[in-house]
Coordinates of C-alpha atoms in Angstrom, one line a residue:
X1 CA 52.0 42.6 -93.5
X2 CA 54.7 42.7 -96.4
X3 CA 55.9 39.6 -97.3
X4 CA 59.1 38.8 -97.3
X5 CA 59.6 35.7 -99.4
X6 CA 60.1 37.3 -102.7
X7 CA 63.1 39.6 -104.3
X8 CA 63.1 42.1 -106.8
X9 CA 64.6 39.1 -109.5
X10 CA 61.4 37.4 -108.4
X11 CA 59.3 40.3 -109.4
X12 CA 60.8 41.5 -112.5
X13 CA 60.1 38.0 -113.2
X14 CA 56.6 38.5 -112.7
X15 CA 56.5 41.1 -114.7
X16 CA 57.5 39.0 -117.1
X17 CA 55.1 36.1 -117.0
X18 CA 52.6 38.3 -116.2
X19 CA 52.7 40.1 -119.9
X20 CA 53.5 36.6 -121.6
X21 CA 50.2 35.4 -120.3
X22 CA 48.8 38.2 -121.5
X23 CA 49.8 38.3 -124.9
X24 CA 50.7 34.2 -125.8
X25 CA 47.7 33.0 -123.1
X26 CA 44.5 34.4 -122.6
X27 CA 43.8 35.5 -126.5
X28 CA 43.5 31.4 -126.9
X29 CA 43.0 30.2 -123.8
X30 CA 39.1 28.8 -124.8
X31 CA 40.8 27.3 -127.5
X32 CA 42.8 25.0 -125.6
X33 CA 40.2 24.6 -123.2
X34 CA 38.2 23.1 -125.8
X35 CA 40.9 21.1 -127.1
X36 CA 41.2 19.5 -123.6
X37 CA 45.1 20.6 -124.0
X38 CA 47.7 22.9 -124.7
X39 CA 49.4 22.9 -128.2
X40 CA 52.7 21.0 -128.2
X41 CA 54.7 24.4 -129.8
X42 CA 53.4 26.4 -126.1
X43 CA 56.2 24.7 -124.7
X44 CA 58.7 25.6 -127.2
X45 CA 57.7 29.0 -126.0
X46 CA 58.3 27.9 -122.9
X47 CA 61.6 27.1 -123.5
X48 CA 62.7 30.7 -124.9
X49 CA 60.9 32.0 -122.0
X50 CA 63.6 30.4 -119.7
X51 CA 61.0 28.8 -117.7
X52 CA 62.1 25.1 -117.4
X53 CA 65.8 25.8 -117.3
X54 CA 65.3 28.0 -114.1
X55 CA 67.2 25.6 -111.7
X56 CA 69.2 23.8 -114.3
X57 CA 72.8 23.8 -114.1
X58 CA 74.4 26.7 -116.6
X59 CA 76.4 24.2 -118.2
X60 CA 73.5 22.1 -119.5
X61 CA 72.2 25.7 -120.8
X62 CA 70.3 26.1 -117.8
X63 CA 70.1 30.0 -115.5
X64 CA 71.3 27.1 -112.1
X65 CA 69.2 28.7 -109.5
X66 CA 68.9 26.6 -107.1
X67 CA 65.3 28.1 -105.7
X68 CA 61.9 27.2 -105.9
X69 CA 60.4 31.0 -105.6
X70 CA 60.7 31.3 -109.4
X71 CA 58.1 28.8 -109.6
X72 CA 55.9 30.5 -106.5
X73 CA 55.6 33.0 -109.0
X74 CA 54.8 30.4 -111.6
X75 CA 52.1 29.5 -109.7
X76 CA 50.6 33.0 -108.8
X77 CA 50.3 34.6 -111.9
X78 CA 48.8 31.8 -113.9
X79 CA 46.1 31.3 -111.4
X80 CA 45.9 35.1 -111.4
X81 CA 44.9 34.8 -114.6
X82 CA 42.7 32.0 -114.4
X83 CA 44.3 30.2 -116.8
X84 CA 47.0 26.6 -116.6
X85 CA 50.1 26.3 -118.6
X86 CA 49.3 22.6 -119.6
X87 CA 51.3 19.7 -118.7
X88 CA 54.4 21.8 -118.0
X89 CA 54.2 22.0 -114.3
X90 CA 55.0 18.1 -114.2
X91 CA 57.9 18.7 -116.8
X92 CA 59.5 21.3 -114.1
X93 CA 58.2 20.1 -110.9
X94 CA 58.1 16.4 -110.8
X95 CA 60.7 15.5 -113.8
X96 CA 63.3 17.5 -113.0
X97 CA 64.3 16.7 -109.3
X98 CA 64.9 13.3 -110.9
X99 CA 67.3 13.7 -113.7
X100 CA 69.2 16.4 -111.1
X101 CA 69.2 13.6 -108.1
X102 CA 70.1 10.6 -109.6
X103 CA 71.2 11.4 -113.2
X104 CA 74.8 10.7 -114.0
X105 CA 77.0 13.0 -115.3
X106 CA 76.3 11.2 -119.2
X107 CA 73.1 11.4 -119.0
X108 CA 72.4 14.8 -117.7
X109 CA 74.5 15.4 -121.1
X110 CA 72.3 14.1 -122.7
X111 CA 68.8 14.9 -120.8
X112 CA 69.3 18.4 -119.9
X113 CA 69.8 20.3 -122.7
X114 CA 66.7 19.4 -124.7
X115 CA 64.7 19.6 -121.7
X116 CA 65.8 23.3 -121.1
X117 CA 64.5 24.2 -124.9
X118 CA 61.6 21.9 -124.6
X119 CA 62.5 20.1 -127.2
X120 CA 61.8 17.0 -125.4
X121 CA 59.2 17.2 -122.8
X122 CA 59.1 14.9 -119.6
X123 CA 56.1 12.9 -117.6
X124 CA 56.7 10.6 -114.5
X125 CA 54.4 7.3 -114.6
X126 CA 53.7 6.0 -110.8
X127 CA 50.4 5.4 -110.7
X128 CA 48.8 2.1 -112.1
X129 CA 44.6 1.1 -112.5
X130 CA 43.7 -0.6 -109.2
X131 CA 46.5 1.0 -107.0
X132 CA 45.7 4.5 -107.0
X133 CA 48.1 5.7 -103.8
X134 CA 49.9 2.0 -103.3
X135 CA 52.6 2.6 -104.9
X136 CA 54.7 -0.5 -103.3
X137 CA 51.6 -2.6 -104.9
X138 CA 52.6 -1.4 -109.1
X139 CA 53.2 -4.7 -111.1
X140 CA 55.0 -3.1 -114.2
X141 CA 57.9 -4.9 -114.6
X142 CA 61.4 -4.3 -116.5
X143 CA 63.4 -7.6 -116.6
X144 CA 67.2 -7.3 -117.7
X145 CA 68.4 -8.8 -120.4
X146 CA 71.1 -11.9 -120.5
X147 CA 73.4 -9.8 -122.4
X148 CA 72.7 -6.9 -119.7
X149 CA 72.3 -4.2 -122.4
X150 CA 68.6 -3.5 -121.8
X151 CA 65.5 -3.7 -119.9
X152 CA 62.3 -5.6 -121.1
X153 CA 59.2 -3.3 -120.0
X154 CA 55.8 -4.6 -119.9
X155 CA 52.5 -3.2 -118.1
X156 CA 50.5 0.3 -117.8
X157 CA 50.1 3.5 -115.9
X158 CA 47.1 6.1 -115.7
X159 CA 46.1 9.3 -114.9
X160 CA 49.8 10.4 -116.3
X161 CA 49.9 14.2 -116.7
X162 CA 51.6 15.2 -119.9
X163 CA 51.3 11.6 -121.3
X164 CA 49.9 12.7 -124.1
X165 CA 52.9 15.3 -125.1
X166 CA 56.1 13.5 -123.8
X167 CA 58.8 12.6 -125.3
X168 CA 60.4 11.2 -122.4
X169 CA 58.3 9.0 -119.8
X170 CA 60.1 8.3 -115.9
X171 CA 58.6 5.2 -115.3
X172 CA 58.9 3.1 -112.4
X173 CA 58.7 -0.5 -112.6
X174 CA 59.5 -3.9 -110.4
X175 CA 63.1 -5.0 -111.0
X176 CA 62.6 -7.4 -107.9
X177 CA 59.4 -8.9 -106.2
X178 CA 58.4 -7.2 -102.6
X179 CA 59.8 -9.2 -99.7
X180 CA 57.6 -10.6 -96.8
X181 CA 59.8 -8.1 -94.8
X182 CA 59.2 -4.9 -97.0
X183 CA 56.4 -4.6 -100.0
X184 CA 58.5 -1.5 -101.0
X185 CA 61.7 -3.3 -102.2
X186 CA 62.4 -4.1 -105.9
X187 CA 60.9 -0.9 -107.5
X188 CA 63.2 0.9 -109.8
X189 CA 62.6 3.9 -111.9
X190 CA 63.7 4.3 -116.1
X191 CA 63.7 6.9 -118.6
X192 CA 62.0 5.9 -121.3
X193 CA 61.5 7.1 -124.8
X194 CA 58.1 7.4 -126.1
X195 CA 59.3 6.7 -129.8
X196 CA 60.1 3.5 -128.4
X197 CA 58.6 -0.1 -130.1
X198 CA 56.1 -1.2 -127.8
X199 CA 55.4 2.2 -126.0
X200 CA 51.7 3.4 -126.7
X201 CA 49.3 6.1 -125.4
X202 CA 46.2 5.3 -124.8
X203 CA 43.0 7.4 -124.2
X204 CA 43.4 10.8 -123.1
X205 CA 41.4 10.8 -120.2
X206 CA 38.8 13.3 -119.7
X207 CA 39.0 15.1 -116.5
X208 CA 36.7 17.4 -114.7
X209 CA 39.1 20.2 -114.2
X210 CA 42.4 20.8 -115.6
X211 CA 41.4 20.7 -119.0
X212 CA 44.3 22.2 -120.8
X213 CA 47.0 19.8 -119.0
X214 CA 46.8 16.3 -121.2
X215 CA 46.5 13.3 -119.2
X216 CA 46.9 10.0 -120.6
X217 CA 47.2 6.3 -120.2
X218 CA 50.5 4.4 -121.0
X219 CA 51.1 0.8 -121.7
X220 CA 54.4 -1.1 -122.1
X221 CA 54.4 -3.9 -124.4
X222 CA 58.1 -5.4 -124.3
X223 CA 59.9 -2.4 -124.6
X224 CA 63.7 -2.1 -124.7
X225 CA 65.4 0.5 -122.6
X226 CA 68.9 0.8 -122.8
X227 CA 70.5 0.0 -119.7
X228 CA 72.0 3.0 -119.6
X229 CA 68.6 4.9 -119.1
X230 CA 68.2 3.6 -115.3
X231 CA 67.9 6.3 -113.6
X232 CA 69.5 5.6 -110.3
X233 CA 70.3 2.6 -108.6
X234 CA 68.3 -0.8 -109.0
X235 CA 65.3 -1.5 -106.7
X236 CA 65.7 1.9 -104.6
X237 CA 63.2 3.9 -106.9
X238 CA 60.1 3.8 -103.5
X239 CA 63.1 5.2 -101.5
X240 CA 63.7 8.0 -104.3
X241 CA 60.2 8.4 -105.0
X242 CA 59.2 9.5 -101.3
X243 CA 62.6 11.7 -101.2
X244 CA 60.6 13.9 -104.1
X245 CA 57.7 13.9 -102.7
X246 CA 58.1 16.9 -100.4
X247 CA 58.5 19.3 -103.3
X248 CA 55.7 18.2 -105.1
X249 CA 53.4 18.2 -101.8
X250 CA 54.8 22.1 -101.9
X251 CA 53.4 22.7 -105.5
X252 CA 50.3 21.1 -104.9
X253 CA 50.3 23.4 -101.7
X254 CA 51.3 26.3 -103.2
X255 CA 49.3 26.5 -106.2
X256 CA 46.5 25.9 -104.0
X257 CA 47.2 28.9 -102.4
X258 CA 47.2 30.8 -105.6
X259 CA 43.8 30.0 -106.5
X260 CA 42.5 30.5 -103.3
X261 CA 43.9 34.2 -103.7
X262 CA 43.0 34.6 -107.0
X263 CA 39.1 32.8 -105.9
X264 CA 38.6 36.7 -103.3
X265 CA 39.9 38.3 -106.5
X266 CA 37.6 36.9 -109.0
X267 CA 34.5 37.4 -106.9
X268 CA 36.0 40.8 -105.1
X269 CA 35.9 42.1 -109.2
X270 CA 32.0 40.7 -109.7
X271 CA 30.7 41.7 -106.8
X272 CA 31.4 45.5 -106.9
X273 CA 30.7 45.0 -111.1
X274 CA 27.4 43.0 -110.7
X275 CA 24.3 44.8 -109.5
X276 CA 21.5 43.0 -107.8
X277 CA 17.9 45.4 -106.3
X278 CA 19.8 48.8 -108.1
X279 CA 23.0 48.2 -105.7
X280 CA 25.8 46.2 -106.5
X281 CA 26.1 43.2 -104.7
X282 CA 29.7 44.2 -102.8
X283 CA 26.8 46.6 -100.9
X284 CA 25.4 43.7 -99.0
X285 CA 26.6 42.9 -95.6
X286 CA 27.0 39.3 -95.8
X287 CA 29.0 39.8 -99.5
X288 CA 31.3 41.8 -97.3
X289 CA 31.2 38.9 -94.4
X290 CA 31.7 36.3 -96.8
X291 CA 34.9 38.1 -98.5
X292 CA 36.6 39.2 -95.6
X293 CA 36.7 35.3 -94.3
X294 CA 37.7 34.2 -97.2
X295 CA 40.7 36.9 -97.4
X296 CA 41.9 35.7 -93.6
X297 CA 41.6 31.9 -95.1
X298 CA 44.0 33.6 -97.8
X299 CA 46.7 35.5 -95.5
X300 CA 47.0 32.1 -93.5
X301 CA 47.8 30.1 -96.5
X302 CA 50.0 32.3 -97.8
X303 CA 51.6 32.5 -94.1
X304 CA 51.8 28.5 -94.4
X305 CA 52.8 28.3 -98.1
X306 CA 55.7 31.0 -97.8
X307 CA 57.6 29.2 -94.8
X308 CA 57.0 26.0 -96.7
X309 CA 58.5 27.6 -99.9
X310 CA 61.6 29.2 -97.3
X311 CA 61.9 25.6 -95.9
X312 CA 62.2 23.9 -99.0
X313 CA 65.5 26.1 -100.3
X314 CA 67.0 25.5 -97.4
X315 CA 66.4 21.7 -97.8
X316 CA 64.6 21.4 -94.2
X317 CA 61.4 21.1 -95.6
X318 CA 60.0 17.1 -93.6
X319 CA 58.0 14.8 -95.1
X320 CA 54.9 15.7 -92.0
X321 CA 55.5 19.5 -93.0
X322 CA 55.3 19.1 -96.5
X323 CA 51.9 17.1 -95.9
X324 CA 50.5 19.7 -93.5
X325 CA 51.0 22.3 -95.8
X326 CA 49.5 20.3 -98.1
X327 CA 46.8 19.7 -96.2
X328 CA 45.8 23.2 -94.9
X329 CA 46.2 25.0 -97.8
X330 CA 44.2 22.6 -100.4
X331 CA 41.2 22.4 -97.5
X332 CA 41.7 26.2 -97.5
X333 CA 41.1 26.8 -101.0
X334 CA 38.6 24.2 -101.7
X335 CA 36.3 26.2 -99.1
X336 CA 37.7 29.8 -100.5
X337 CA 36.3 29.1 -103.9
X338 CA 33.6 27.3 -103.2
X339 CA 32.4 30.5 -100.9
X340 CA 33.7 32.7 -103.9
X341 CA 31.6 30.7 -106.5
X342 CA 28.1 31.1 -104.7
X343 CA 28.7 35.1 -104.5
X344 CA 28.9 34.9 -108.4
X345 CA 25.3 33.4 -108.1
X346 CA 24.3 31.6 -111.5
X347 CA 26.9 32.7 -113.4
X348 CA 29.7 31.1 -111.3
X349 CA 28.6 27.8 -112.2
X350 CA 29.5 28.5 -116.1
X351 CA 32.8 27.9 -117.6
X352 CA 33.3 31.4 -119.3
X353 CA 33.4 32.7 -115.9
X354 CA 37.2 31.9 -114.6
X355 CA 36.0 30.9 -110.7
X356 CA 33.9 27.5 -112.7
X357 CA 37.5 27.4 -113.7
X358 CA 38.9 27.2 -110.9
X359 CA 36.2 25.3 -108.9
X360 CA 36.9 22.2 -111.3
X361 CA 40.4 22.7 -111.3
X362 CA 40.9 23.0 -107.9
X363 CA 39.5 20.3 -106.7
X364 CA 42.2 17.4 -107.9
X365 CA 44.5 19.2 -105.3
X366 CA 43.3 17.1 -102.2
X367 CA 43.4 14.0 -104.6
X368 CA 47.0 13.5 -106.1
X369 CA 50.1 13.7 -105.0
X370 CA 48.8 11.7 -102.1
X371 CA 44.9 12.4 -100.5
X372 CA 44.2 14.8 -97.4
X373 CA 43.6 11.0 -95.5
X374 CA 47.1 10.3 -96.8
X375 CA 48.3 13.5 -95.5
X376 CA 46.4 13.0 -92.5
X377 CA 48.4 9.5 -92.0
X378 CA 51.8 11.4 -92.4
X379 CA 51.1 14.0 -89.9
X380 CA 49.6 11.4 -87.2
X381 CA 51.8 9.6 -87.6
X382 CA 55.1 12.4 -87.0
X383 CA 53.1 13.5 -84.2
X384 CA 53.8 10.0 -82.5
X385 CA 50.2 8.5 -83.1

């Protein structure tokens, strides 16, 4: 079936990405992977690339498409090519929605254009030790001042992708206690500077997959943030939080998806390449078997992925449909490349082959930006349950 999700801007633009991971990517791709992260000067590249200034408005130097597909494509050729473009995705995906939604017109003046060039990279801190997926139970705090010029922010977040390289940190913290009527209420969210006194990372935390993206820990030790840096309205950050979490739910959907495609590609090129008794193994019957399921796991993901990418333009993409995609499509490719790993036999399970990759990097995706039980919740819970 020919898909229809994609025009021919879209696939010039693969073109495109698809030769700069050639040329700026894989030649140092170990070397990164060693590192446990990309080089901060990638992003740069980034930058003149166009990538993060995709769906930014023209007159904060961005191209103002308002579309996700670029990223879709994003997301396909880097797991194509078995390789991740560091913390960036947060920078594009998770960052971005924010200053767009709730920035005013000052400091999207101020935010934008540096975030186009990446000359200031951005992170989002939600998650603290002990709460994991409770978000309504964070106890950061950012107390005003008496003069009302600034914010006092004390506490600490983990598992923060692109900690380690930010220059600019959305961080949410409790403005207001909970109520006995709604846990939720009081949370409000602030850019922050990571030059700032007080602001320090702390271990970059070393993860089982994802190994080029830096992940860090924050702490807040009274900093000052200008009043002017609240991003938003006071004590409705839970309310904005869960308004973005549709399109990250997507991304985590779709570039699932990708690797699952890219899993039948990895193994579909070892298989007819690797010879086992004096036949190659893509000979065997249940080689065969095992592929062709795999590739119908594929088609339906991408069948599920595409109409979520279609509904999200269109701004009709629901909380439950965000989470079912979510769902299906990471439980697809977590038993895709599994399956695709044991056809490479031995050498699957070793890091220079890209489906050990993958294997380790997919597996985060039924983890963050809410579990498969939390996404199970959601659905249940749409369905009238």
């Amino acid at each position: 079936m020919r898909r229809t999700v994609f025009n021919e801007d879209h696939e010039a633009f693969r073109e495109t990405i698809r030769a700069f991971i050639e040329a700026e990517v894989v030649p140092v791709y170990d070397e990164w992977f060693a590192a446990g992260q990309a080089p901060r000067d990638f992003y740069y590249k980034l930058g003149e690339l166009g990538i993060f200034g995709i769906s930014v408005p023209e007159e904060f130097g961005g191209a103002g498409m308002d579309t996700h597909k670029f990223e879709a494509v994003l997301y396909e050729e880097t797991a194509r090519a078995g390789v991740q473009f560091g913390g960036s995705g947060v920078h594009v995906l998770l960052a971005l929605p924010y200053i767009k939604m709730l920035g005013t017109d000052e400091q999207k003046k101020r935010y934008l254009p540096k975030f186009v060039t990446g000359e200031e990279m951005w992170a989002i801190a939600m998650t603290e030790p002990g709460t994991g997926s409770d978000l309504a139970g964070m106890k950061t705090t950012a107390k005003l001042s008496e003069d009302g010029t600034h914010y006092v922010l004390n506490g600490a977040k983990t598992f923060i992708t692109g900690g380690v390289h930010a220059d600019k940190v959305i961080v949410c913290a409790r403005t207001a206690a909970p109520t006995a009527e709604d846990r939720r209420h009081g949370i409000s969210l602030f850019v922050v500077d990571t030059k700032s006194e007080g602001y320090s990372v702390g271990r970059k935390l070393d993860k089982l997959g994802l190994r080029t993206s830096d992940t860090a820990e924050l702490a807040f030790v009274d900093v000052k943030v200008a009043a002017e840096d609240l991003l938003g309205e006071e004590n409705k950050g839970f309310y904005y939080l869960g308004h973005n979490l549709a399109s990250e739910r997507w991304g985590i959907a779709y570039g699932a998806y990708a690797q699952a495609k890219a899993a039948v590609r990895f193994a579909k090129q070892y298989v007819q390449e690797r010879t086992v008794f004096g036949k190659p193994v893509a000979h065997f019957q249940n080689t065969k078997f095992e592929l062709a399921a795999c590739q119908a796991e594929v088609d339906a993901a991408e069948a599920v992925a595409d109409r979520a990418t279609e509904a999200l333009d269109a701004g009709e993409l629901t909380p439950a449909e965000a989470a079912s995609a979510k769902l299906f499509c990471t439980e697809v490719a977590h038993r895709v490349i599994d399956r695709c790993l044991q056809l490479h036999g031995g050498y699957g399970y070793m890091n220079e082959y890209p489906i050990a990759r993958l294997y380790a990097d997919n597996r985060v995706n039924r983890i963050y930006g809410g579990t498969s039980e939390i996404m199970k919740s959601i659905i249940a819970k749409d369905m009238g349950l």
